[in-house]
Amino acid sequence: MTDGLTRVPEASGFRNRDDYAAALLNVVGDLSQEKSRLEELQRASLNILEDFAGEKVRFEETQRAMLNLLDDFASEREKSEAANRGLRVALESLRLAKEDVDSANRELEAFAYSVSHDLRAPLRTIGGFSQVLVEDCDAQLNEQGRDSLHRIVAAVEKMGQLIDDLLNLSRVTRVEMLRGPVDLTRMARKIFEEFRKFHPERQAEIVVADDLVGQGDERLLSVVLRNLIDNAWKFTSQREKARIEFGAAPAGGGQAFFFKDNGTGFDMAFAGKLFQPFQRLHTMRDFPGTGIGLATVKRIIERHGGRVWIEARPGQGATVYFTLAGEPEEREVR
Amino acid sequence: MKAKSILLVEDNPDDVVLTMRALAKSHVANSVDLAGDGVEALEYLFCTGKYAGRDPCLLPQVILLDLKMPRMDGLEVLRRIRADEKTRLLPVVILTTSSEERDKVESYKLGANSYIRKPVDFAQFAESVRQLGLYWLVLNEAP
Ligand SMILES: Nc1ncnc2c1ncn2[C@@H]1O[C@H](COP(=O)(O)OP(=O)(O)O)[C@@H](O)[C@H]1O
Ligand SMILES: [Mg+2]
């Protein structure tokens, strides 16, 4: 074998064996270098493969975890979709309920509108022609005829007032509320001023506290103030010197506004139903009215999430308290 | 020159009598033409139907318009009056029966010039006339 190796092949071009052997050694050396390089490469490859295998395991783990996550997610999604569906159903029935309320409101609105027109038409005729008699036929009437006529005119006025008050009562529960800070001091002073102008003959001491601000709907709150001032003014009408106060007092953590008068008052034993329509404690002759004012006040205050109550003593006057605290709209939803 | 007429649009005969009386008490010299409902009022104004033979140039001085009427209500009449070039500027006084603000707001939105609560009486009519600047409507015995 050695011979075979050391024999110089004919066509090799090497001049002698030594040259050939040297060249051969070179080649072998090259080869062994190649080999160790290859081995290194192989080791490196193996390392890489190993790393890769580790990576792969880790990758597979990640994949599994992700699949799990996806699974969880899918079931979560199913759950939340079910919840969503539930929510949608609830919203839909809420919407339907609101539509019902809206259409009931529209119906009420139409009803109130036609009451105000149709009920009033014959009343207007009675009043109008009674007026014709008063103005044009007075000379032909005797005392009894004149008296009857005046009673008719008064009754027509009363019924007109009743229709107005009832419509107003139904309206305050229907109108949209716009909440905001309302300057009650200014509002009350303005209304008192109107009453003074209307009855310049009356002696009344009016005390309105400064800086009374309520949260609520300006128009509705002015209906409240107007009704309470109207009562205080009316039920002090027989006082030599009437005194009416509008102020605020602490009540149950918040504040209560109050109208206090020194008027005729009443016995609290009968106060029970005062906030229902048509309930009155005084005679028409002494103190005329329709008995709808306090009911209207109560509805408005309740829409504001507040409370209203009255305290009185016969002959000593009355105090009406009301609060505006709370957000009734939100409370209803919960 | 003959004074232009007043057009009263009213379906209730009682109210017609009472309104006529108030106008007479206000010494209005203008003649009053009556339309029994909204449809008739438009026929009068646009010279169609029952009023096909009327001179279309003769527009009333002022229209007293009831709100609630059969066939066509006052608001619809007002809408049509304001929509037509020819009648757009006619003074319209709404006659209403209630203080329902809706009437007021809606009719003002449509361009009512004034508004009287029925029964029409002398005081309210005088106030409307003043608002409209139609002093010359009240002719007799006026200073
Ligand atoms: N300030 C007050 N003083 C005495 N009584 C009052 C006062 N406010 C209300 N009342 C009593 O409550 C009743 C109901 O009041 P309200 O509903 O406003 O009706 P009206 O004022 O039309 O009589 C009155 O008729 C009266 O008997
Ligand atoms: Mg009252």
Short mmCIF file of N, CA, C and O in Angstrom, two decimals, chain B residues 47-107:
data_model
loop_
_atom_site.label_atom_id
_atom_site.label_comp_id
_atom_site.label_asym_id
_atom_site.label_seq_id
_atom_site.Cartn_x
_atom_site.Cartn_y
_atom_site.Cartn_z
N CYS B 47 -109.10 82.33 -4.04
CA CYS B 47 -110.19 82.45 -5.00
C CYS B 47 -110.44 81.16 -5.78
O CYS B 47 -110.42 81.14 -7.01
N THR B 48 -110.65 80.10 -5.03
CA THR B 48 -110.97 78.82 -5.66
C THR B 48 -112.28 78.32 -5.04
O THR B 48 -112.81 78.93 -4.11
N GLY B 49 -112.77 77.18 -5.55
CA GLY B 49 -113.96 76.54 -5.01
C GLY B 49 -115.13 77.50 -4.90
O GLY B 49 -115.49 78.18 -5.86
N LYS B 50 -115.68 77.58 -3.71
CA LYS B 50 -116.84 78.44 -3.42
C LYS B 50 -116.56 79.91 -3.79
O LYS B 50 -117.46 80.66 -4.09
N TYR B 51 -115.26 80.28 -3.73
CA TYR B 51 -114.90 81.69 -3.97
C TYR B 51 -114.22 81.90 -5.32
O TYR B 51 -113.47 82.86 -5.51
N ALA B 52 -114.48 80.99 -6.27
CA ALA B 52 -113.80 81.05 -7.56
C ALA B 52 -114.04 82.39 -8.26
O ALA B 52 -113.18 82.88 -9.00
N GLY B 53 -115.18 83.04 -7.98
CA GLY B 53 -115.49 84.28 -8.67
C GLY B 53 -114.93 85.53 -8.01
O GLY B 53 -115.09 86.64 -8.50
N ARG B 54 -114.27 85.37 -6.88
CA ARG B 54 -113.80 86.52 -6.11
C ARG B 54 -112.60 87.17 -6.80
O ARG B 54 -111.79 86.51 -7.45
N ASP B 55 -112.47 88.48 -6.62
CA ASP B 55 -111.33 89.20 -7.18
C ASP B 55 -110.08 88.87 -6.36
O ASP B 55 -109.99 89.20 -5.19
N PRO B 56 -109.12 88.20 -6.99
CA PRO B 56 -107.94 87.72 -6.25
C PRO B 56 -107.09 88.86 -5.68
O PRO B 56 -106.24 88.63 -4.83
N CYS B 57 -107.30 90.07 -6.16
CA CYS B 57 -106.50 91.17 -5.65
C CYS B 57 -107.00 91.64 -4.29
O CYS B 57 -106.31 92.35 -3.56
N LEU B 58 -108.25 91.27 -3.97
CA LEU B 58 -108.83 91.75 -2.71
C LEU B 58 -108.42 90.87 -1.54
O LEU B 58 -109.14 89.96 -1.15
N LEU B 59 -107.26 91.16 -1.00
CA LEU B 59 -106.85 90.40 0.18
C LEU B 59 -107.36 91.12 1.42
O LEU B 59 -107.48 92.34 1.43
N PRO B 60 -107.67 90.35 2.47
CA PRO B 60 -108.18 91.00 3.68
C PRO B 60 -107.09 91.83 4.38
O PRO B 60 -105.90 91.60 4.18
N GLN B 61 -107.53 92.76 5.19
CA GLN B 61 -106.62 93.60 5.96
C GLN B 61 -105.91 92.77 7.03
O GLN B 61 -104.73 92.90 7.28
N VAL B 62 -106.68 91.89 7.64
CA VAL B 62 -106.16 91.04 8.71
C VAL B 62 -107.02 89.78 8.77
O VAL B 62 -108.19 89.80 8.39
N ILE B 63 -106.38 88.68 9.21
CA ILE B 63 -107.13 87.43 9.35
C ILE B 63 -107.20 87.06 10.83
O ILE B 63 -106.18 87.05 11.52
N LEU B 64 -108.41 86.81 11.31
CA LEU B 64 -108.58 86.29 12.66
C LEU B 64 -108.80 84.79 12.52
O LEU B 64 -109.79 84.35 11.93
N LEU B 65 -107.87 84.00 13.04
CA LEU B 65 -107.84 82.58 12.69
C LEU B 65 -107.99 81.69 13.92
O LEU B 65 -107.15 81.70 14.83
N ASP B 66 -109.07 80.94 13.95
CA ASP B 66 -109.28 79.95 15.01
C ASP B 66 -108.30 78.79 14.78
O ASP B 66 -107.85 78.54 13.67
N LEU B 67 -107.95 78.09 15.87
CA LEU B 67 -106.99 76.98 15.71
C LEU B 67 -107.67 75.65 15.43
O LEU B 67 -107.30 74.91 14.54
N LYS B 68 -108.68 75.34 16.27
CA LYS B 68 -109.25 74.01 16.17
C LYS B 68 -110.51 74.04 15.32
O LYS B 68 -111.53 74.56 15.73
N MET B 69 -110.38 73.50 14.13
CA MET B 69 -111.51 73.49 13.20
C MET B 69 -111.54 72.16 12.48
O MET B 69 -110.51 71.51 12.34
N PRO B 70 -112.75 71.77 12.02
CA PRO B 70 -112.81 70.52 11.26
C PRO B 70 -112.11 70.67 9.90
O PRO B 70 -111.85 71.78 9.45
N ARG B 71 -111.83 69.57 9.27
CA ARG B 71 -111.19 69.49 7.94
C ARG B 71 -109.75 70.00 7.95
O ARG B 71 -108.83 69.24 7.71
N MET B 72 -109.54 71.28 8.18
CA MET B 72 -108.17 71.78 8.22
C MET B 72 -108.02 72.76 9.37
O MET B 72 -108.78 73.72 9.47
N ASP B 73 -107.04 72.53 10.25
CA ASP B 73 -106.94 73.40 11.43
C ASP B 73 -106.18 74.69 11.11
O ASP B 73 -105.63 74.87 10.02
N GLY B 74 -106.21 75.58 12.07
CA GLY B 74 -105.66 76.91 11.87
C GLY B 74 -104.17 76.91 11.59
O GLY B 74 -103.68 77.72 10.79
N LEU B 75 -103.44 76.00 12.24
CA LEU B 75 -101.99 75.99 12.02
C LEU B 75 -101.65 75.64 10.58
O LEU B 75 -100.72 76.20 9.99
N GLU B 76 -102.42 74.72 10.01
CA GLU B 76 -102.18 74.33 8.62
C GLU B 76 -102.51 75.50 7.69
O GLU B 76 -101.78 75.77 6.72
N VAL B 77 -103.60 76.19 7.99
CA VAL B 77 -103.96 77.37 7.20
C VAL B 77 -102.82 78.39 7.25
O VAL B 77 -102.38 78.91 6.23
N LEU B 78 -102.32 78.63 8.45
CA LEU B 78 -101.24 79.59 8.63
C LEU B 78 -100.00 79.18 7.83
O LEU B 78 -99.35 80.00 7.18
N ARG B 79 -99.70 77.88 7.87
CA ARG B 79 -98.54 77.37 7.14
C ARG B 79 -98.67 77.67 5.65
O ARG B 79 -97.75 78.13 5.00
N ARG B 80 -99.88 77.44 5.13
CA ARG B 80 -100.10 77.67 3.69
C ARG B 80 -100.08 79.15 3.33
O ARG B 80 -99.61 79.52 2.27
N ILE B 81 -100.61 79.95 4.22
CA ILE B 81 -100.60 81.40 3.97
C ILE B 81 -99.15 81.88 3.88
O ILE B 81 -98.78 82.64 2.99
N ARG B 82 -98.31 81.39 4.82
CA ARG B 82 -96.92 81.85 4.85
C ARG B 82 -96.09 81.25 3.71
O ARG B 82 -95.05 81.77 3.36
N ALA B 83 -96.59 80.15 3.13
CA ALA B 83 -95.84 79.49 2.07
C ALA B 83 -96.08 80.12 0.70
O ALA B 83 -95.34 79.90 -0.23
N ASP B 84 -97.14 80.91 0.60
CA ASP B 84 -97.49 81.47 -0.71
C ASP B 84 -97.05 82.93 -0.82
O ASP B 84 -97.33 83.75 0.06
N GLU B 85 -96.36 83.20 -1.92
CA GLU B 85 -95.80 84.54 -2.14
C GLU B 85 -96.87 85.64 -1.98
O GLU B 85 -96.62 86.69 -1.40
N LYS B 86 -98.06 85.31 -2.47
CA LYS B 86 -99.13 86.31 -2.52
C LYS B 86 -99.67 86.68 -1.13
O LYS B 86 -100.05 87.82 -0.89
N THR B 87 -99.69 85.69 -0.25
CA THR B 87 -100.33 85.92 1.05
C THR B 87 -99.33 85.95 2.21
O THR B 87 -99.70 86.12 3.35
N ARG B 88 -98.05 85.79 1.84
CA ARG B 88 -96.99 85.63 2.82
C ARG B 88 -97.00 86.69 3.93
O ARG B 88 -96.73 86.42 5.08
N LEU B 89 -97.32 87.91 3.55
CA LEU B 89 -97.17 89.02 4.50
C LEU B 89 -98.47 89.44 5.19
O LEU B 89 -98.49 90.40 5.95
N LEU B 90 -99.55 88.69 4.93
CA LEU B 90 -100.83 89.03 5.57
C LEU B 90 -100.74 88.94 7.09
O LEU B 90 -100.24 87.96 7.61
N PRO B 91 -101.24 89.96 7.79
CA PRO B 91 -101.25 89.87 9.26
C PRO B 91 -102.25 88.81 9.71
O PRO B 91 -103.40 88.81 9.25
N VAL B 92 -101.79 87.90 10.60
CA VAL B 92 -102.67 86.85 11.09
C VAL B 92 -102.72 86.90 12.61
O VAL B 92 -101.69 86.89 13.28
N VAL B 93 -103.93 86.98 13.16
CA VAL B 93 -104.12 86.93 14.61
C VAL B 93 -104.73 85.57 14.94
O VAL B 93 -105.79 85.22 14.43
N ILE B 94 -104.05 84.80 15.77
CA ILE B 94 -104.55 83.48 16.14
C ILE B 94 -105.57 83.61 17.28
O ILE B 94 -105.32 84.30 18.26
N LEU B 95 -106.72 82.96 17.12
CA LEU B 95 -107.71 82.90 18.19
C LEU B 95 -107.57 81.56 18.88
O LEU B 95 -107.66 80.52 18.23
N THR B 96 -107.31 81.56 20.16
CA THR B 96 -107.13 80.28 20.81
C THR B 96 -107.99 80.17 22.04
O THR B 96 -108.54 81.14 22.54
N THR B 97 -108.10 78.94 22.54
CA THR B 97 -109.01 78.70 23.66
C THR B 97 -108.27 78.42 24.95
O THR B 97 -108.87 78.40 26.00
N SER B 98 -106.99 78.14 24.87
CA SER B 98 -106.28 77.77 26.09
C SER B 98 -104.94 78.49 26.14
O SER B 98 -104.48 79.06 25.17
N SER B 99 -104.36 78.40 27.32
CA SER B 99 -103.06 79.04 27.48
C SER B 99 -101.96 78.06 27.08
O SER B 99 -100.79 78.34 27.25
N GLU B 100 -102.38 76.90 26.58
CA GLU B 100 -101.37 75.91 26.19
C GLU B 100 -100.29 76.60 25.37
O GLU B 100 -100.53 77.14 24.29
N GLU B 101 -99.11 76.54 25.87
CA GLU B 101 -98.03 77.25 25.21
C GLU B 101 -97.75 76.72 23.82
O GLU B 101 -97.26 77.42 22.96
N ARG B 102 -98.08 75.46 23.66
CA ARG B 102 -97.82 74.85 22.37
C ARG B 102 -98.42 75.65 21.24
O ARG B 102 -97.77 75.92 20.23
N ASP B 103 -99.68 76.03 21.45
CA ASP B 103 -100.34 76.85 20.44
C ASP B 103 -99.50 78.07 20.13
O ASP B 103 -99.21 78.39 18.99
N LYS B 104 -99.14 78.73 21.21
CA LYS B 104 -98.44 80.00 21.10
C LYS B 104 -97.13 79.80 20.34
O LYS B 104 -96.88 80.43 19.31
N VAL B 105 -96.32 78.88 20.86
CA VAL B 105 -95.01 78.65 20.27
C VAL B 105 -95.14 78.26 18.81
O VAL B 105 -94.49 78.83 17.93
N GLU B 106 -96.02 77.28 18.57
CA GLU B 106 -96.13 76.78 17.20
C GLU B 106 -96.63 77.86 16.24
O GLU B 106 -96.13 77.99 15.14
N SER B 107 -97.60 78.62 16.70
CA SER B 107 -98.12 79.62 15.76
C SER B 107 -97.12 80.74 15.54
O SER B 107 -97.02 81.28 14.46
#
